[in-house]
Amino acid sequence: VSSPQLDERRRGFNVHEDGPLDMRMNHVSASEWLQNVTVEELAWVIYSFGEDDDVHLSERIAEYILARQRDLGGKIDSTRVLSDIVRQAKSGADSAMHPSKLTFQAIRVWLNSEMQQLDRAMAGALDRLELGGRCSIISFKRKEANAIRKFIREHEEPDYYLTERLEASRICELFPLMSTQKDFCVRQLGEIVRPSSEEIMRNWRSRSSAVHVLFKVKRRVQVLESIPYIRDVNQRLREPKARPVFVGAGAGVNGEARRSPPRLNGEAAPQQAAAEAQASSQASEAASFAASLPAIAVGSFQGVAGSGYLPMSPGDQVRVAYEGQAGEEAG
């Protein structure tokens, strides 16, 4: 979808202007599609291509849209009406962008099969490109960037280290290109290119853009004579059965309270004796801390090095244990 198409009111892409609820580059308008979709399907579309970090909000928006559509006689035919409905559904949601933007985006992407079109365009471009050629693709959304990254992963070849150590079936699972007859592989050339501040000032829509340069090179690893059995990804990933036990900051090794007093390097003998006596008293008191108290373990003080302070509230209890070397290498 180009900027001129987004700005054309009659196409129904713009959340800021009223127009027919169309959004199509295909044969079905958004208004027609909403009349035949279920709440589960609409929520899936919104979650998959719009509000992809909030499943609950996606479901609420879907319920609001279809409920209001029933109240309006079974049809929503205006971008302004749909925009107001989504705004109502997202009441209280904290976002700098227009409340309806992601829902409009999701419906538009689904109706026009934009992600499938991107996959086909990349496959077709790389098939026709000469070896050594480059293909530049501009993405504007995270889903598009992920699709480009997935395409690259599916067209990478393994190095000799893995091919000498893994079975052919495992190599094909890690590098899908190996299960094809293609004579080329794809690499990303350099870093992703972002717009400069000057370009963003000239063209505000470029602010989220990213240029990915794909490089087509000759495949080095030979094509397999037969394709081995490849497991589904759900069979290849498994959550560990044993979980690490978190006992909190108040416990030491093997769950026992730490009693070792902190020692400071370079103290004079009288000061050290006094410090050890005070530390012994503190350790005794720390041992009596209730194990059920909420605790926070601080493993690194890098985050507070600037101020030297940790956020505390009245009544908080602190247990300090020192472990490490002496001098400048302490820690």
mmCIF file of C-alpha atoms in Angstrom, residues 79-327:
data_model
loop_
_atom_site.group_PDB
_atom_site.id
_atom_site.type_symbol
_atom_site.label_atom_id
_atom_site.label_comp_id
_atom_site.label_asym_id
_atom_site.label_seq_id
_atom_site.Cartn_x
_atom_site.Cartn_y
_atom_site.Cartn_z
ATOM 1 C CA THR A 79 -14.419 4.597 8.643
ATOM 2 C CA ARG A 80 -15.450 7.225 11.195
ATOM 3 C CA VAL A 81 -17.958 4.844 12.812
ATOM 4 C CA LEU A 82 -15.420 2.007 13.060
ATOM 5 C CA SER A 83 -12.793 4.400 14.374
ATOM 6 C CA ASP A 84 -15.135 5.655 17.109
ATOM 7 C CA ILE A 85 -16.035 2.097 18.103
ATOM 8 C CA VAL A 86 -12.389 1.107 18.514
ATOM 9 C CA ARG A 87 -11.702 4.315 20.417
ATOM 10 C CA GLN A 88 -14.492 3.390 22.833
ATOM 11 C CA ALA A 89 -13.153 -0.156 23.210
ATOM 12 C CA LYS A 90 -9.656 1.146 23.986
ATOM 13 C CA SER A 91 -10.822 3.751 26.476
ATOM 14 C CA GLY A 92 -8.064 4.164 29.037
ATOM 15 C CA ALA A 93 -5.404 2.426 26.933
ATOM 16 C CA ASP A 94 -2.135 4.328 27.060
ATOM 17 C CA SER A 95 -0.755 4.962 23.567
ATOM 18 C CA ALA A 96 0.659 7.895 21.659
ATOM 19 C CA MET A 97 -0.842 6.754 18.340
ATOM 20 C CA HIS A 98 -4.445 6.998 17.178
ATOM 21 C CA PRO A 99 -6.526 4.355 19.052
ATOM 22 C CA SER A 100 -7.862 2.830 15.825
ATOM 23 C CA LYS A 101 -4.646 2.684 13.840
ATOM 24 C CA LEU A 102 -3.611 -0.881 14.679
ATOM 25 C CA THR A 103 -7.109 -2.300 14.193
ATOM 26 C CA PHE A 104 -7.395 -0.632 10.763
ATOM 27 C CA GLN A 105 -3.933 -1.938 9.931
ATOM 28 C CA ALA A 106 -4.846 -5.487 10.969
ATOM 29 C CA ILE A 107 -8.058 -5.591 8.907
ATOM 30 C CA ARG A 108 -6.284 -4.096 5.880
ATOM 31 C CA VAL A 109 -3.366 -6.563 6.088
ATOM 32 C CA TRP A 110 -5.754 -9.513 6.368
ATOM 33 C CA LEU A 111 -8.142 -8.448 3.618
ATOM 34 C CA ASN A 112 -5.339 -7.859 1.122
ATOM 35 C CA SER A 113 -3.137 -10.830 2.109
ATOM 36 C CA GLU A 114 -0.239 -8.430 2.555
ATOM 37 C CA MET A 115 2.028 -10.860 4.426
ATOM 38 C CA GLN A 116 1.479 -13.591 1.846
ATOM 39 C CA GLN A 117 2.148 -11.077 -0.929
ATOM 40 C CA LEU A 118 5.414 -10.090 0.758
ATOM 41 C CA ASP A 119 6.509 -13.743 0.937
ATOM 42 C CA ARG A 120 5.688 -14.276 -2.737
ATOM 43 C CA ALA A 121 7.434 -11.071 -3.779
ATOM 44 C CA MET A 122 10.651 -12.034 -1.973
ATOM 45 C CA ALA A 123 10.615 -15.563 -3.392
ATOM 46 C CA GLY A 124 9.965 -14.303 -6.927
ATOM 47 C CA ALA A 125 12.577 -11.554 -6.738
ATOM 48 C CA LEU A 126 15.332 -13.872 -5.484
ATOM 49 C CA ASP A 127 14.478 -16.534 -8.072
ATOM 50 C CA ARG A 128 14.907 -14.033 -10.918
ATOM 51 C CA LEU A 129 17.906 -12.224 -9.439
ATOM 52 C CA GLU A 130 21.344 -13.089 -10.828
ATOM 53 C CA LEU A 131 23.958 -14.583 -8.506
ATOM 54 C CA GLY A 132 25.713 -11.722 -6.753
ATOM 55 C CA GLY A 133 22.626 -9.545 -7.113
ATOM 56 C CA ARG A 134 21.044 -7.581 -4.308
ATOM 57 C CA CYS A 135 17.410 -7.068 -3.379
ATOM 58 C CA SER A 136 16.415 -4.131 -1.146
ATOM 59 C CA ILE A 137 13.177 -4.403 0.815
ATOM 60 C CA ILE A 138 11.630 -1.663 2.952
ATOM 61 C CA SER A 139 9.631 -2.733 5.990
ATOM 62 C CA PHE A 140 7.406 -0.471 8.070
ATOM 63 C CA LYS A 141 6.026 -2.857 10.672
ATOM 64 C CA ARG A 142 7.509 -5.439 13.007
ATOM 65 C CA LYS A 143 5.551 -8.222 11.291
ATOM 66 C CA GLU A 144 7.114 -7.298 7.953
ATOM 67 C CA ALA A 145 10.616 -7.198 9.442
ATOM 68 C CA ASN A 146 9.998 -10.614 11.021
ATOM 69 C CA ALA A 147 8.826 -12.018 7.677
ATOM 70 C CA ILE A 148 12.004 -10.783 5.979
ATOM 71 C CA ARG A 149 14.143 -12.273 8.745
ATOM 72 C CA LYS A 150 12.266 -15.583 8.444
ATOM 73 C CA PHE A 151 12.838 -15.616 4.670
ATOM 74 C CA ILE A 152 16.569 -15.134 5.212
ATOM 75 C CA ARG A 153 16.684 -17.920 7.811
ATOM 76 C CA GLU A 154 14.913 -20.276 5.400
ATOM 77 C CA HIS A 155 17.498 -19.524 2.696
ATOM 78 C CA GLU A 156 20.714 -19.709 4.706
ATOM 79 C CA GLU A 157 23.130 -22.639 4.420
ATOM 80 C CA PRO A 158 25.095 -24.237 7.262
ATOM 81 C CA ASP A 159 28.818 -23.946 7.768
ATOM 82 C CA TYR A 160 31.110 -26.936 7.541
ATOM 83 C CA TYR A 161 31.406 -27.234 11.321
ATOM 84 C CA LEU A 162 27.758 -28.252 11.711
ATOM 85 C CA THR A 163 27.543 -30.340 8.544
ATOM 86 C CA GLU A 164 30.395 -32.555 9.813
ATOM 87 C CA ARG A 165 28.819 -33.056 13.261
ATOM 88 C CA LEU A 166 25.052 -33.294 12.741
ATOM 89 C CA GLU A 167 22.813 -35.773 10.953
ATOM 90 C CA ALA A 168 21.296 -34.687 7.651
ATOM 91 C CA SER A 169 17.794 -34.620 9.161
ATOM 92 C CA ARG A 170 18.913 -32.216 11.896
ATOM 93 C CA ILE A 171 20.711 -29.999 9.383
ATOM 94 C CA CYS A 172 17.486 -29.734 7.360
ATOM 95 C CA GLU A 173 15.569 -28.761 10.500
ATOM 96 C CA LEU A 174 18.030 -25.974 11.295
ATOM 97 C CA PHE A 175 18.510 -24.864 7.680
ATOM 98 C CA PRO A 176 15.323 -25.405 5.605
ATOM 99 C CA LEU A 177 17.217 -24.522 2.414
ATOM 100 C CA MET A 178 18.967 -27.893 2.653
ATOM 101 C CA SER A 179 15.716 -29.736 1.970
ATOM 102 C CA THR A 180 15.266 -27.901 -1.364
ATOM 103 C CA GLN A 181 16.904 -28.121 -4.785
ATOM 104 C CA LYS A 182 17.733 -24.404 -4.950
ATOM 105 C CA ASP A 183 21.273 -23.639 -6.104
ATOM 106 C CA PHE A 184 21.564 -20.341 -4.210
ATOM 107 C CA CYS A 185 21.433 -19.060 -0.653
ATOM 108 C CA VAL A 186 20.586 -15.643 0.799
ATOM 109 C CA ARG A 187 22.492 -13.442 3.197
ATOM 110 C CA GLN A 188 21.668 -10.091 4.741
ATOM 111 C CA LEU A 189 24.167 -7.538 3.518
ATOM 112 C CA GLY A 190 25.312 -5.171 6.241
ATOM 113 C CA GLU A 191 23.180 -3.606 8.932
ATOM 114 C CA ILE A 192 19.541 -2.574 8.517
ATOM 115 C CA VAL A 193 19.373 1.020 7.231
ATOM 116 C CA ARG A 194 17.225 3.459 9.217
ATOM 117 C CA PRO A 195 16.010 6.895 8.070
ATOM 118 C CA SER A 196 17.954 9.958 9.123
ATOM 119 C CA SER A 197 16.362 12.703 11.199
ATOM 120 C CA GLU A 198 16.402 14.929 8.110
ATOM 121 C CA GLU A 199 14.468 12.341 6.093
ATOM 122 C CA ILE A 200 11.916 11.916 8.866
ATOM 123 C CA MET A 201 11.375 15.684 8.922
ATOM 124 C CA ARG A 202 10.711 15.632 5.163
ATOM 125 C CA ASN A 203 8.569 12.482 5.263
ATOM 126 C CA TRP A 204 7.010 11.615 8.621
ATOM 127 C CA ARG A 205 5.851 8.192 7.418
ATOM 128 C CA SER A 206 9.463 7.086 6.982
ATOM 129 C CA ARG A 207 10.055 7.148 10.753
ATOM 130 C CA SER A 208 9.315 3.421 11.191
ATOM 131 C CA SER A 209 10.911 2.277 7.932
ATOM 132 C CA ALA A 210 13.891 -0.049 7.651
ATOM 133 C CA VAL A 211 15.821 -1.095 4.546
ATOM 134 C CA HIS A 212 16.901 -4.745 4.398
ATOM 135 C CA VAL A 213 19.452 -5.647 1.697
ATOM 136 C CA LEU A 214 19.394 -9.302 0.652
ATOM 137 C CA PHE A 215 22.416 -10.752 -1.157
ATOM 138 C CA LYS A 216 22.071 -13.760 -3.467
ATOM 139 C CA VAL A 217 25.121 -16.024 -3.574
ATOM 140 C CA LYS A 218 25.912 -19.474 -4.941
ATOM 141 C CA ARG A 219 25.180 -22.353 -2.617
ATOM 142 C CA ARG A 220 28.318 -24.147 -1.411
ATOM 143 C CA VAL A 221 26.866 -27.162 0.420
ATOM 144 C CA GLN A 222 25.729 -29.752 -2.108
ATOM 145 C CA VAL A 223 22.096 -30.679 -2.600
ATOM 146 C CA LEU A 224 20.967 -33.800 -0.729
ATOM 147 C CA GLU A 225 20.071 -36.832 -2.845
ATOM 148 C CA SER A 226 17.076 -37.647 -0.650
ATOM 149 C CA ILE A 227 15.156 -35.514 1.818
ATOM 150 C CA PRO A 228 15.164 -37.003 5.341
ATOM 151 C CA TYR A 229 12.262 -36.913 7.781
ATOM 152 C CA ILE A 230 11.883 -33.445 9.342
ATOM 153 C CA ARG A 231 10.109 -33.078 12.669
ATOM 154 C CA ASP A 232 7.518 -30.391 13.341
ATOM 155 C CA VAL A 233 8.827 -27.423 15.304
ATOM 156 C CA ASN A 234 6.597 -28.368 18.269
ATOM 157 C CA GLN A 235 8.508 -31.649 18.504
ATOM 158 C CA ARG A 236 11.874 -29.888 18.447
ATOM 159 C CA LEU A 237 11.220 -27.424 21.263
ATOM 160 C CA ARG A 238 10.434 -28.572 24.781
ATOM 161 C CA GLU A 239 10.049 -26.725 28.065
ATOM 162 C CA PRO A 240 12.477 -28.027 30.712
ATOM 163 C CA LYS A 241 10.785 -30.203 33.331
ATOM 164 C CA ALA A 242 13.078 -29.088 36.165
ATOM 165 C CA ARG A 243 12.756 -25.437 37.132
ATOM 166 C CA PRO A 244 15.414 -23.576 39.137
ATOM 167 C CA VAL A 245 14.175 -22.885 42.669
ATOM 168 C CA PHE A 246 14.259 -19.205 43.600
ATOM 169 C CA VAL A 247 14.644 -18.871 47.371
ATOM 170 C CA GLY A 248 15.030 -15.100 47.632
ATOM 171 C CA ALA A 249 17.814 -12.844 48.793
ATOM 172 C CA GLY A 250 17.488 -13.852 52.443
ATOM 173 C CA ALA A 251 18.852 -17.355 51.830
ATOM 174 C CA GLY A 252 22.436 -18.414 51.234
ATOM 175 C CA VAL A 253 23.994 -21.558 49.855
ATOM 176 C CA ASN A 254 21.747 -24.628 50.302
ATOM 177 C CA GLY A 255 18.985 -22.378 51.651
ATOM 178 C CA GLU A 256 20.856 -21.505 54.866
ATOM 179 C CA ALA A 257 20.987 -17.943 56.143
ATOM 180 C CA ARG A 258 24.299 -16.255 55.487
ATOM 181 C CA ARG A 259 26.203 -15.340 58.650
ATOM 182 C CA SER A 260 29.548 -14.238 57.207
ATOM 183 C CA PRO A 261 30.100 -10.580 58.081
ATOM 184 C CA PRO A 262 31.174 -8.208 55.303
ATOM 185 C CA ARG A 263 34.863 -7.291 55.416
ATOM 186 C CA LEU A 264 36.330 -4.046 54.101
ATOM 187 C CA ASN A 265 39.823 -3.922 52.652
ATOM 188 C CA GLY A 266 42.469 -1.653 54.231
ATOM 189 C CA GLU A 267 40.792 -0.920 57.591
ATOM 190 C CA ALA A 268 42.926 -0.318 60.688
ATOM 191 C CA ALA A 269 42.949 -3.032 63.359
ATOM 192 C CA PRO A 270 40.749 -1.191 65.930
ATOM 193 C CA GLN A 271 38.252 -0.222 63.257
ATOM 194 C CA GLN A 272 38.216 -3.763 61.945
ATOM 195 C CA ALA A 273 37.470 -5.190 65.374
ATOM 196 C CA ALA A 274 34.615 -2.754 65.849
ATOM 197 C CA ALA A 275 33.293 -3.495 62.370
ATOM 198 C CA GLU A 276 33.428 -7.244 62.976
ATOM 199 C CA ALA A 277 31.554 -6.873 66.255
ATOM 200 C CA GLN A 278 28.850 -4.786 64.555
ATOM 201 C CA ALA A 279 28.689 -7.203 61.614
ATOM 202 C CA SER A 280 28.295 -10.143 63.991
ATOM 203 C CA SER A 281 25.351 -8.407 65.597
ATOM 204 C CA GLN A 282 23.825 -7.639 62.191
ATOM 205 C CA ALA A 283 24.319 -11.217 61.044
ATOM 206 C CA SER A 284 22.530 -12.480 64.124
ATOM 207 C CA GLU A 285 19.639 -10.140 63.434
ATOM 208 C CA ALA A 286 19.599 -11.078 59.738
ATOM 209 C CA ALA A 287 19.319 -14.736 60.642
ATOM 210 C CA SER A 288 16.008 -13.985 62.299
ATOM 211 C CA PHE A 289 14.470 -12.490 59.141
ATOM 212 C CA ALA A 290 11.291 -14.300 58.229
ATOM 213 C CA ALA A 291 11.900 -16.432 55.140
ATOM 214 C CA SER A 292 8.408 -15.588 53.885
ATOM 215 C CA LEU A 293 9.166 -11.876 53.580
ATOM 216 C CA PRO A 294 9.246 -10.569 49.996
ATOM 217 C CA ALA A 295 12.879 -10.279 48.915
ATOM 218 C CA ILE A 296 14.847 -8.820 46.032
ATOM 219 C CA ALA A 297 18.289 -10.153 45.125
ATOM 220 C CA VAL A 298 20.668 -7.529 43.725
ATOM 221 C CA GLY A 299 23.291 -9.294 41.659
ATOM 222 C CA SER A 300 24.815 -6.192 40.086
ATOM 223 C CA PHE A 301 25.031 -2.591 41.226
ATOM 224 C CA GLN A 302 25.748 -1.242 37.748
ATOM 225 C CA GLY A 303 22.231 0.111 37.468
ATOM 226 C CA VAL A 304 22.641 2.238 40.615
ATOM 227 C CA ALA A 305 26.293 3.173 40.246
ATOM 228 C CA GLY A 306 25.409 6.718 39.187
ATOM 229 C CA SER A 307 23.509 7.574 42.347
ATOM 230 C CA GLY A 308 24.874 4.960 44.724
ATOM 231 C CA TYR A 309 21.406 4.378 46.182
ATOM 232 C CA LEU A 310 18.826 1.619 46.012
ATOM 233 C CA PRO A 311 15.093 2.430 46.162
ATOM 234 C CA MET A 312 13.894 1.724 49.715
ATOM 235 C CA SER A 313 10.696 2.236 51.665
ATOM 236 C CA PRO A 314 10.231 2.828 55.414
ATOM 237 C CA GLY A 315 10.330 -0.482 57.303
ATOM 238 C CA ASP A 316 12.358 -2.339 54.633
ATOM 239 C CA GLN A 317 15.016 -4.715 55.995
ATOM 240 C CA VAL A 318 18.398 -5.131 54.329
ATOM 241 C CA ARG A 319 20.674 -8.168 54.431
ATOM 242 C CA VAL A 320 24.159 -7.646 52.904
ATOM 243 C CA ALA A 321 26.596 -10.439 52.089
ATOM 244 C CA TYR A 322 30.051 -9.873 50.588
ATOM 245 C CA GLU A 323 31.624 -12.377 48.202
ATOM 246 C CA GLY A 324 34.623 -11.854 45.956
ATOM 247 C CA GLN A 325 38.231 -10.734 45.870
ATOM 248 C CA ALA A 326 39.919 -7.870 47.685
ATOM 249 C CA GLY A 327 41.098 -4.581 46.279
#
